[in-house]
Tab-separated table of C-alpha atoms and ligand atoms in Angstrom:
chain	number	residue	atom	x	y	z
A	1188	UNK	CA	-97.340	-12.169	-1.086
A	1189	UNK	CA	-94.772	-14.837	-0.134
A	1190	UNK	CA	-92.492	-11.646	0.496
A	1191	UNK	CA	-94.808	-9.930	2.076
A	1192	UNK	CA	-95.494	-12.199	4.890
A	1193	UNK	CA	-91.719	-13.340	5.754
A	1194	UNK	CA	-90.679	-9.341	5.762
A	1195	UNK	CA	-93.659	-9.088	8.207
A	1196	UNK	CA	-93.245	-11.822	10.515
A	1197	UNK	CA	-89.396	-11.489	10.532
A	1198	UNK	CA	-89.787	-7.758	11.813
A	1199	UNK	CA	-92.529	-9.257	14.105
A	1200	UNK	CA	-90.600	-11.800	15.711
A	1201	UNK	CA	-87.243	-9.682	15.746
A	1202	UNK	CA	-88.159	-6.025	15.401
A	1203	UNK	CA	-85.006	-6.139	12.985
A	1204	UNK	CA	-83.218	-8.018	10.514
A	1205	UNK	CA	-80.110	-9.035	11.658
A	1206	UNK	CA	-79.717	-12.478	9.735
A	1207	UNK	CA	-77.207	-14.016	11.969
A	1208	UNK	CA	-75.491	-12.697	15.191
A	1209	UNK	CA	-72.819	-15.065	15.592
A	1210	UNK	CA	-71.590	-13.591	19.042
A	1211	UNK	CA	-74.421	-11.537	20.154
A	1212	UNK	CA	-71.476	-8.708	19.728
A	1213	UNK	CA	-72.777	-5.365	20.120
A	1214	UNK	CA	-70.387	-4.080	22.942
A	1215	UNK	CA	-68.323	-1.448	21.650
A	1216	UNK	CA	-65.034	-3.033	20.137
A	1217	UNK	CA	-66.734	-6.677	19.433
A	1218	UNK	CA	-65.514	-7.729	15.823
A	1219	UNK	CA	-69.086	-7.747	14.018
A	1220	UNK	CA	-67.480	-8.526	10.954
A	1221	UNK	CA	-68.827	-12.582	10.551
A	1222	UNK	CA	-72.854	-10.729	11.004
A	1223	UNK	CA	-74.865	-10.692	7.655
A	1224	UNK	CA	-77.999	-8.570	7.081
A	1225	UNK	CA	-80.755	-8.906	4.427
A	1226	UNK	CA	-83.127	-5.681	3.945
A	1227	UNK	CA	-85.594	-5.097	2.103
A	1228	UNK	CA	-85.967	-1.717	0.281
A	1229	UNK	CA	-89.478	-0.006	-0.923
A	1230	UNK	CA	-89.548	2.589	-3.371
A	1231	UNK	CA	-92.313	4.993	-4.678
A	1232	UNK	CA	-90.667	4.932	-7.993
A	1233	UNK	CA	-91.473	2.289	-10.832
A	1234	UNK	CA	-88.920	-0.289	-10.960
A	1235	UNK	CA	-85.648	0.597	-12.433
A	1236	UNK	CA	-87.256	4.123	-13.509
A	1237	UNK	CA	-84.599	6.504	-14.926
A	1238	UNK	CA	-82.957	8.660	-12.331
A	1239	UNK	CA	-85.175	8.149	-9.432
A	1240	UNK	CA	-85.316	4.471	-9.739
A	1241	UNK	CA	-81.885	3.751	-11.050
A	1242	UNK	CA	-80.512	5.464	-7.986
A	1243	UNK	CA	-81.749	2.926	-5.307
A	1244	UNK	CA	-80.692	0.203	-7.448
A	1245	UNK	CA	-76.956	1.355	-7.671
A	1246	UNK	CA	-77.346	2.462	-3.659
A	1247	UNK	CA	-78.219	-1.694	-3.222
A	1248	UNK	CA	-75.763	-2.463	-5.343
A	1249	UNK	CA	-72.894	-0.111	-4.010
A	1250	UNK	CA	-73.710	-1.203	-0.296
A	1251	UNK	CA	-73.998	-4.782	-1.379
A	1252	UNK	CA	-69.874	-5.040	-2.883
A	1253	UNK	CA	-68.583	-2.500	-0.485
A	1254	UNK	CA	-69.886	-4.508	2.214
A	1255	UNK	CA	-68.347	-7.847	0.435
A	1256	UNK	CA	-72.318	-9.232	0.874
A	1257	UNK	CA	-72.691	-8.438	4.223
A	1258	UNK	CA	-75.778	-5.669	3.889
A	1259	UNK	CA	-77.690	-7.224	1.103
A	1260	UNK	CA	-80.407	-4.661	0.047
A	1261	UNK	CA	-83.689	-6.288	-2.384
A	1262	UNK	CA	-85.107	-3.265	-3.720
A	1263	UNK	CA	-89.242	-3.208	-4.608
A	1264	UNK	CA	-90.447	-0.610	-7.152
A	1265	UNK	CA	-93.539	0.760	-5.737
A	1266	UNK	CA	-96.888	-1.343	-5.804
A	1267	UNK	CA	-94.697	-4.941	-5.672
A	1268	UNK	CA	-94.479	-4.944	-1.936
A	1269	UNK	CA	-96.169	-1.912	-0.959
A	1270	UNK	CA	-98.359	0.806	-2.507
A	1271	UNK	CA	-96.262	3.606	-4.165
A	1272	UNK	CA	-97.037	6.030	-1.396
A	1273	UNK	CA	-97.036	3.485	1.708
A	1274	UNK	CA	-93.064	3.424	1.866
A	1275	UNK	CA	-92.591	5.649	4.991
A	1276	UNK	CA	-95.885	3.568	6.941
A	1277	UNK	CA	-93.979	0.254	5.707
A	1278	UNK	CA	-90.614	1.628	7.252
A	1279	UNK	CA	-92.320	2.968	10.638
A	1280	UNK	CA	-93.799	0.196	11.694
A	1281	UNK	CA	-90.434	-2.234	10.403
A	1282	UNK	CA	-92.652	-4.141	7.626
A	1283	UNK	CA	-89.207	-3.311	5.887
A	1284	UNK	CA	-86.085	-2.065	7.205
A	1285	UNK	CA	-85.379	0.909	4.585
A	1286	UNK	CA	-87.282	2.997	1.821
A	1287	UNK	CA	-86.685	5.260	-0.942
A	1288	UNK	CA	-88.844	8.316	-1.514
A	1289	UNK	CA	-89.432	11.832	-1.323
A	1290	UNK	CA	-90.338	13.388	2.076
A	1291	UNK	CA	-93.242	15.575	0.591
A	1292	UNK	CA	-95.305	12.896	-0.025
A	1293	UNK	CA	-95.961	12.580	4.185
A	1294	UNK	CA	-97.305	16.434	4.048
A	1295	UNK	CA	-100.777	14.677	5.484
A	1296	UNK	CA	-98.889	13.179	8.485
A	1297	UNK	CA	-96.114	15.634	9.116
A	1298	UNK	CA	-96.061	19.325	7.085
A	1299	UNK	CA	-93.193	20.231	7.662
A	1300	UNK	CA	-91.433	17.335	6.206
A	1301	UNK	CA	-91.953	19.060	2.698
A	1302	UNK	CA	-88.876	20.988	3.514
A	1303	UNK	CA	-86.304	18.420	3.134
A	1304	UNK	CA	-87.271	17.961	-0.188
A	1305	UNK	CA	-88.733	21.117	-2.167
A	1306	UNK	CA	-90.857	24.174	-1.194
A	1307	UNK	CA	-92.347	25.973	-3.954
A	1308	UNK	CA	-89.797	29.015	-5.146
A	1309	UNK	CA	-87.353	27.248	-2.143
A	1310	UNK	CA	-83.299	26.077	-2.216
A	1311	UNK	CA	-81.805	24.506	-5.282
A	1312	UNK	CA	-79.733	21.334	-4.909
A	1313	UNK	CA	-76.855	22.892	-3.992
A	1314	UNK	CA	-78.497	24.921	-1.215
A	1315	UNK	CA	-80.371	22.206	0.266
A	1316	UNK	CA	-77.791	19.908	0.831
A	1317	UNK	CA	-75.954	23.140	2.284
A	1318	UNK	CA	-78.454	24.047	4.896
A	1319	UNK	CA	-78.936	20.154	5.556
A	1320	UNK	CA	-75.624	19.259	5.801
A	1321	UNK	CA	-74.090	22.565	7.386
A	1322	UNK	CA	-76.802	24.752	7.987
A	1323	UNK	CA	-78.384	22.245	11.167
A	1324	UNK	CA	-81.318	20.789	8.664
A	1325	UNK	CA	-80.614	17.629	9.099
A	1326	UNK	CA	-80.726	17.698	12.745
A	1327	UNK	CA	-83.955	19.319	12.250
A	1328	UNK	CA	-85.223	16.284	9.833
A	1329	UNK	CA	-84.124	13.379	12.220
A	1330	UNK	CA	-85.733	15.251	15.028
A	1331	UNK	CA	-89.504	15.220	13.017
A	1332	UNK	CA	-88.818	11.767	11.989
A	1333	UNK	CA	-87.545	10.342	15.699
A	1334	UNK	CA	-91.713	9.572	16.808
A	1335	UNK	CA	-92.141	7.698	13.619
A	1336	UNK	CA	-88.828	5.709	14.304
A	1337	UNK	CA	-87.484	6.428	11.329
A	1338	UNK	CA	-83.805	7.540	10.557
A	1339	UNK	CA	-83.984	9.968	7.121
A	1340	UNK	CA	-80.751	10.276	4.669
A	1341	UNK	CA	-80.541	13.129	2.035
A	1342	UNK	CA	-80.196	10.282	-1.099
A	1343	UNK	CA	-80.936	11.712	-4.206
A	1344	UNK	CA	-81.947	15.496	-5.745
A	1345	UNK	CA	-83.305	15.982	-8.878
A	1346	UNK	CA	-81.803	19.781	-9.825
A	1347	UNK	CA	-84.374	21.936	-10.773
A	1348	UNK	CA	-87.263	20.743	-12.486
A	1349	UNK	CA	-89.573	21.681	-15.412
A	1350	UNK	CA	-93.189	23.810	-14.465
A	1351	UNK	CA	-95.104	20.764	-16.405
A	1352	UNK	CA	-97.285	19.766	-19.203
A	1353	UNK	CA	-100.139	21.720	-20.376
A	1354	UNK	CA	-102.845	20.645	-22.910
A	1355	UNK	CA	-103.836	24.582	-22.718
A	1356	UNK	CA	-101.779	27.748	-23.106
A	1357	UNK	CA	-101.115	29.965	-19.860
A	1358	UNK	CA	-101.203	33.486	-20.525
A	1359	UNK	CA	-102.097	35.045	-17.325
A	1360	UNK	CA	-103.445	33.641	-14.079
A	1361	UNK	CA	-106.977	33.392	-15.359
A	1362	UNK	CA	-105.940	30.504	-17.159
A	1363	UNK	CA	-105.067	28.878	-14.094
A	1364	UNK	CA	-108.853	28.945	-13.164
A	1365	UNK	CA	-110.056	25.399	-13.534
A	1366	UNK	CA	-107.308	23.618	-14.739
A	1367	UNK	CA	-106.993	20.157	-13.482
A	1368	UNK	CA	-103.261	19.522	-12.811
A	1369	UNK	CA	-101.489	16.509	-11.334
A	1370	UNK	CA	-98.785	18.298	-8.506
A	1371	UNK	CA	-98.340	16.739	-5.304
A	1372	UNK	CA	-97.224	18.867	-2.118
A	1373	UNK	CA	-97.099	22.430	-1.241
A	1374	UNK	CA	-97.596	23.018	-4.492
A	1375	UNK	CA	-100.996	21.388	-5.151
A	1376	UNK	CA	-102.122	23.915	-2.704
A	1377	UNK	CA	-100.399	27.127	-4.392
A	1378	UNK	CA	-102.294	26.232	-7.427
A	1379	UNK	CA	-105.781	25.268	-5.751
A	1380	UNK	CA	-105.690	28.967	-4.242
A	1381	UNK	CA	-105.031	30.093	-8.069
A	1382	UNK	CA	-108.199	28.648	-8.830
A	1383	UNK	CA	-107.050	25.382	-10.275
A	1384	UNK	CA	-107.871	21.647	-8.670
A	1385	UNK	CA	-104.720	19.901	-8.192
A	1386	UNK	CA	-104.196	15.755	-8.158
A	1387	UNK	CA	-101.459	13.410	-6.738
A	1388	UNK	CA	-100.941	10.592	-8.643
A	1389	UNK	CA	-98.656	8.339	-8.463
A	1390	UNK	CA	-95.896	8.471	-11.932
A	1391	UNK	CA	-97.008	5.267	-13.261
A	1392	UNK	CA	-100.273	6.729	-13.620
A	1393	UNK	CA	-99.355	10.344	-15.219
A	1394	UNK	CA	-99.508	9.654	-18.579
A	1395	UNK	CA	-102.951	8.020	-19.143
A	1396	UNK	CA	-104.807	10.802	-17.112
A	1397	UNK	CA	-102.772	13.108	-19.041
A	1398	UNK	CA	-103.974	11.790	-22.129
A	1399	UNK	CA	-107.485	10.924	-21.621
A	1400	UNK	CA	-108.089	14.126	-20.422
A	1401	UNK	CA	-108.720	13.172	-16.847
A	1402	UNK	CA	-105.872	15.922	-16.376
A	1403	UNK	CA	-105.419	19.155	-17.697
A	1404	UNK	CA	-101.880	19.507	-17.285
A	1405	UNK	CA	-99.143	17.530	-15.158
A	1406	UNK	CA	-95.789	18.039	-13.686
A	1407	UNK	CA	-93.603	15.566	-12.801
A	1408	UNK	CA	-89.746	15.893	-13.067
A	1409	UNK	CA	-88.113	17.897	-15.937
A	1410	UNK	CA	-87.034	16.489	-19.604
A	1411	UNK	CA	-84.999	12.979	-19.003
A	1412	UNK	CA	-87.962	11.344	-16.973
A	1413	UNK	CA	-90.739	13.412	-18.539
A	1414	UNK	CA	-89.856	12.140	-22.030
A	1415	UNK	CA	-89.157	8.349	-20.351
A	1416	UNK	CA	-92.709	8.730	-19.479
A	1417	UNK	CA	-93.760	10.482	-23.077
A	1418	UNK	CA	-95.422	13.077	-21.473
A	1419	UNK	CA	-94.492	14.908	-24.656
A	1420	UNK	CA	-96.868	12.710	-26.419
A	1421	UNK	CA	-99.779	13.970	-24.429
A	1422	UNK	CA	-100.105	17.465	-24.228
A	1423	UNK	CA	-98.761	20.137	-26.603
A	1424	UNK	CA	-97.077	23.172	-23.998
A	1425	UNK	CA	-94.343	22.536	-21.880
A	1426	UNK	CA	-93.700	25.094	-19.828
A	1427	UNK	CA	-90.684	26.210	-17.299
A	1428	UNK	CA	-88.892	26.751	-14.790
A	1429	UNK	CA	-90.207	24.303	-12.209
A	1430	UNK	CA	-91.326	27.218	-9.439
A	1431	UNK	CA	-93.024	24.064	-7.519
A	1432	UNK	CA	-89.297	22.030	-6.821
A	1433	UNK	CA	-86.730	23.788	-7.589
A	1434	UNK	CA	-84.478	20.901	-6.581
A	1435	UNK	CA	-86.133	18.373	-4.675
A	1436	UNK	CA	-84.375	15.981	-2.591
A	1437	UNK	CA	-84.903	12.525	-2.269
A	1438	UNK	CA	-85.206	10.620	1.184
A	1439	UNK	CA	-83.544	7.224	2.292
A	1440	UNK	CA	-85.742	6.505	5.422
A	1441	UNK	CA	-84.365	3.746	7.660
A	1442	UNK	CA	-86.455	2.057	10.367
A	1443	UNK	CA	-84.693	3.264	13.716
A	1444	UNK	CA	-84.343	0.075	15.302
A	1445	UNK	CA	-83.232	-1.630	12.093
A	1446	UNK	CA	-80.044	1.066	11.864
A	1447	UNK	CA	-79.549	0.490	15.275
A	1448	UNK	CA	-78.658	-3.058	14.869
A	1449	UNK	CA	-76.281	-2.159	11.592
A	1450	UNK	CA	-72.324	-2.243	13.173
A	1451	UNK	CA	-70.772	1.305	12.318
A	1452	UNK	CA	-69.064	0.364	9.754
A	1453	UNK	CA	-72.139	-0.248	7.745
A	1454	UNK	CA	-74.185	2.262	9.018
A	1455	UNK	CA	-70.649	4.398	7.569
A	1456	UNK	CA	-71.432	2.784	4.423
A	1457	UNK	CA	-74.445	3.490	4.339
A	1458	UNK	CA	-74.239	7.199	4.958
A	1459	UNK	CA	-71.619	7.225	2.299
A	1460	UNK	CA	-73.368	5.627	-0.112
A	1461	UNK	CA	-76.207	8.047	-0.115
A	1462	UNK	CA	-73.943	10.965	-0.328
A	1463	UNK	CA	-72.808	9.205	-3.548
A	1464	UNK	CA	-76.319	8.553	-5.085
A	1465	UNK	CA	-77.258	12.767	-4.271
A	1466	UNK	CA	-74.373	13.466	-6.485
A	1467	UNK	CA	-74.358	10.534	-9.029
A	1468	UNK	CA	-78.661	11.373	-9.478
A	1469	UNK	CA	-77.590	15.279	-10.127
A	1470	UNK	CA	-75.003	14.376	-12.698
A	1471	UNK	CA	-77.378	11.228	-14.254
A	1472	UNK	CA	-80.167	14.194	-14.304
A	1473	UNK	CA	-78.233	16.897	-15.634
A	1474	UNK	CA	-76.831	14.806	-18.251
A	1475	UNK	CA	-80.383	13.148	-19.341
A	1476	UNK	CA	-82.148	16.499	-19.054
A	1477	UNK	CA	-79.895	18.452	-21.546
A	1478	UNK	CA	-80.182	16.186	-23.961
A	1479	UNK	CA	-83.847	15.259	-23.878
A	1480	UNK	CA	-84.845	19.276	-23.543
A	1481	UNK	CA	-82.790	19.731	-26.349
A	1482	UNK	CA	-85.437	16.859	-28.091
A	1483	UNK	CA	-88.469	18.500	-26.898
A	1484	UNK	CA	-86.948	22.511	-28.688
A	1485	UNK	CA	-86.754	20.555	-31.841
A	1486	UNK	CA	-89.922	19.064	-31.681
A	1487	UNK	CA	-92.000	20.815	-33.948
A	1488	UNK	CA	-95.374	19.716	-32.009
A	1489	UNK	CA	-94.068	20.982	-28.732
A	1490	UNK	CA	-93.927	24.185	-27.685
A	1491	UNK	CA	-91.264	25.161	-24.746
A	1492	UNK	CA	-91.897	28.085	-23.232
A	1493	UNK	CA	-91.740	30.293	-19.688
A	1494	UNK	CA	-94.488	31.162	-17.500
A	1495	UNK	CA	-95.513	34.714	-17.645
A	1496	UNK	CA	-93.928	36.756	-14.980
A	1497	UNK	CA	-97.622	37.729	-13.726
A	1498	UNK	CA	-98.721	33.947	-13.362
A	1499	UNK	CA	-95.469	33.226	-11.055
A	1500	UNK	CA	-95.725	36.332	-9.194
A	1501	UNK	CA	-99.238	35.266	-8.261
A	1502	UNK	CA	-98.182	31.796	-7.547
A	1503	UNK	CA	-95.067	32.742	-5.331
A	1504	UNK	CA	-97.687	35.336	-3.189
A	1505	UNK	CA	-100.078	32.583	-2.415
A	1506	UNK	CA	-97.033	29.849	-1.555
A	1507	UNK	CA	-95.764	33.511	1.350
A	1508	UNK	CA	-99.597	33.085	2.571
A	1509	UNK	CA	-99.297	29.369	3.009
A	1510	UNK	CA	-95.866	29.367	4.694
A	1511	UNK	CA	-97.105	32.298	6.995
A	1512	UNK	CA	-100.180	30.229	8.189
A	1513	UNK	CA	-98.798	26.925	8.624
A	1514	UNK	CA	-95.990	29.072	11.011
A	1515	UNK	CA	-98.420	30.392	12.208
A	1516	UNK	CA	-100.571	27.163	13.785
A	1517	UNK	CA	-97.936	24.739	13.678
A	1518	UNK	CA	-95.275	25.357	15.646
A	1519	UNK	CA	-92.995	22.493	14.145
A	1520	UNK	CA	-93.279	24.011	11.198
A	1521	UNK	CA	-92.092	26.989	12.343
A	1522	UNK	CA	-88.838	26.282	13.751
A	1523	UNK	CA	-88.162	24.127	10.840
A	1524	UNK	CA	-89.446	27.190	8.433
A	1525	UNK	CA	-87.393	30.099	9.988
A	1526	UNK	CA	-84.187	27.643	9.412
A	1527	UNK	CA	-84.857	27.417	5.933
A	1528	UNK	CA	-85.993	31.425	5.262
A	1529	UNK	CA	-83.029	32.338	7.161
A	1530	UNK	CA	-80.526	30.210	5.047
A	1531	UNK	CA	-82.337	31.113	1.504
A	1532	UNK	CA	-82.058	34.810	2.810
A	1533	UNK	CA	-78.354	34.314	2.957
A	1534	UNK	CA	-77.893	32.113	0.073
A	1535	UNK	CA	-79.653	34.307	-2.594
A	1536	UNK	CA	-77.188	37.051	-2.736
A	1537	UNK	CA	-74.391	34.746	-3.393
A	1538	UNK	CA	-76.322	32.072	-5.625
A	1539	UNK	CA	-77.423	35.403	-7.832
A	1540	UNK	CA	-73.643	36.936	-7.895
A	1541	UNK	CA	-72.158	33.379	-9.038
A	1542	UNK	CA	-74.541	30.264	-10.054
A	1543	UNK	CA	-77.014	32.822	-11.948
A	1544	UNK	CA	-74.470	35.079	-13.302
A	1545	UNK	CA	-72.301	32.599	-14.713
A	1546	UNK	CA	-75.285	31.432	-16.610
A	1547	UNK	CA	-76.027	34.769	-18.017
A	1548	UNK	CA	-72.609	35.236	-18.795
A	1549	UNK	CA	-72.565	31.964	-21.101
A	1550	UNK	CA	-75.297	33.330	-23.215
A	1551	UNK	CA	-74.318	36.926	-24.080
B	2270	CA	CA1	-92.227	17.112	-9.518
């Protein structure tokens, strides 16, 4: 609470949180190098959570010796300084000066904003940070972020993840009918037009509704954090691939006027350092995940398997529908839309003829 009310009143008296300004230098050329800044980081993640969580920490850390202590980040798990899902209110109105979490969870503010990190049956990892980086989507991204004076960063992609947790076998798409599944985004609604209800809840809170039976079936990442979370433990049918994110990308949202004060050389840092936590979170999740999948085969009381190809062809059909309407009355949505369609349109060819081939070519 103590926390609370200095982060407030420091980004009420100052807007930002430059610490000390020794000589008011922010002309072009003025050695900033004596200024100090203290942020504060919130997170949607529990703290030091596997992958997700670990990844802001190192970010803080990173910044903090590269910058020999002059950007000192304190990083809040979600729920210590704000709710889990308030990060990107607590950043747009400078409560706090930076946040880590994943753009989807806006989708009641701002739509479109699912894009830049998954779309059901969208970009993998590697094609995301493609279009973002070279394909104009992160132009697009600061541009629906600029009214809520917030700066976004690509930090963070989990790879593909797992379809989810099922106390109840899915044979066809009747079996969708009724099922009451935690998924958050796009998503939620693919499944609610399958017949099913879905729930967003926070991670923290996965497991008991899973295993109370408040929830028929959850997703949530893929092996490494599922198992952290023993989702295993809870329901009997784990079942794959993860049509709902096939790579979703994590966010490092920046309050605008807070980056603004930041010298170039640590906004430079800063940029760089997220680069580094979207690769180091791929490699930390593509280690974890092989080896806790590998867990889950041998478990004798799970069962891994694929959805049928019916269930996902039903599922993919309704996520066209929902694309095509949003376009439709939302013309933000649109523009950003037709970027991403028009860069998975070129990408699948080439992802099929190398990434997916490869693959198939390990296993014959
Ligand atoms: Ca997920």
């Amino acid at each position: 609470m103590k926390r609370r009310e200095f982060v407030g009143g420091l980004a009420a008296a100052a807007g930002v949180a430059a610490c000390s300004a020794p000589d008011q230098g922010s002309q072009a050329g003025a050695d900033r190098s004596a200024e100090t800044f203290e942020w504060s980081c919130v997170t949607s993640w529990p703290p030091k959570y596997p992958g997700l969580g670990i990844a802001v920490d190192n970010l803080a850390e990173r910044v903090e010796k590269a910058s020999n202590g002059r950007l000192k980040i304190k990083v809040y798990g979600g729920g210590e300084l704000v709710p889990a899902f308030e990060a990107f209110d607590a950043v747009s109105r400078g409560a706090v000066e930076m946040g880590h979490d994943a753009s989807y969870y806006h989708k009641g503010k701002i739509a479109a904003a699912q894009f830049f990190c998954s779309i059901p049956f969208g970009m993998n990892a590697a094609e995301l940070d493609g279009w973002l980086y070279y394909g104009g989507g992160l132009e697009l991204w600061r541009e629906l972020y600029a009214p809520f004076n917030i700066v976004p960063f690509p930090c963070g992609n989990t790879g593909v993840q797992m379809g989810g947790w099922f106390n109840r076998e899915i044979n066809s798409p009747a079996d969708l009918e009724g099922l009451k599944m935690r998924i958050p985004g796009l998503g939620g609604e693919v499944i609610q037009r399958a017949g099913a209800t879905p729930v967003t809840l926070p991670g923290s809170e996965i497991f008991t509704s899973l295993q109370t039976g408040a929830i028929d079936a959850t997703e949530w990442v893929g092996a490494y954090n599922d198992v952290a979370f023993g989702l295993h433990k809870a329901a009997r049918y784990y079942y794959y691939p993860g049509w709902q994110e096939p790579g979703a990308g994590l966010e490092l949202i920046v309050n605008a006027d807070a980056w603004a004060s930041l010298p170039p050389d640590l906004q430079a840092l800063v940029e760089l350092a997220c680069q580094a936590i979207t690769t180091d979170m791929l490699a930390e999740y593509t280690h974890g995940n092989a080896q806790a999948l590998q867990q889950l085969i041998d478990d004798p009381d799970i069962e891994v398997r694929p959805f049928p190809d019916d269930v996902l062809r039903i599922l993919k059909g309704h996520t066209r529908d929902i694309v095509d309407e949003l376009s439709a009355k939302d013309p933000t949505w649109q523009k950003i839309a037709d970027s991403y369609y028009a860069f998975i349109e070129k990408s699948t060819p080439n992802q099929l003829a190398t990434e997916v081939a490869n693959l198939t070519t390990r296993s014959l």
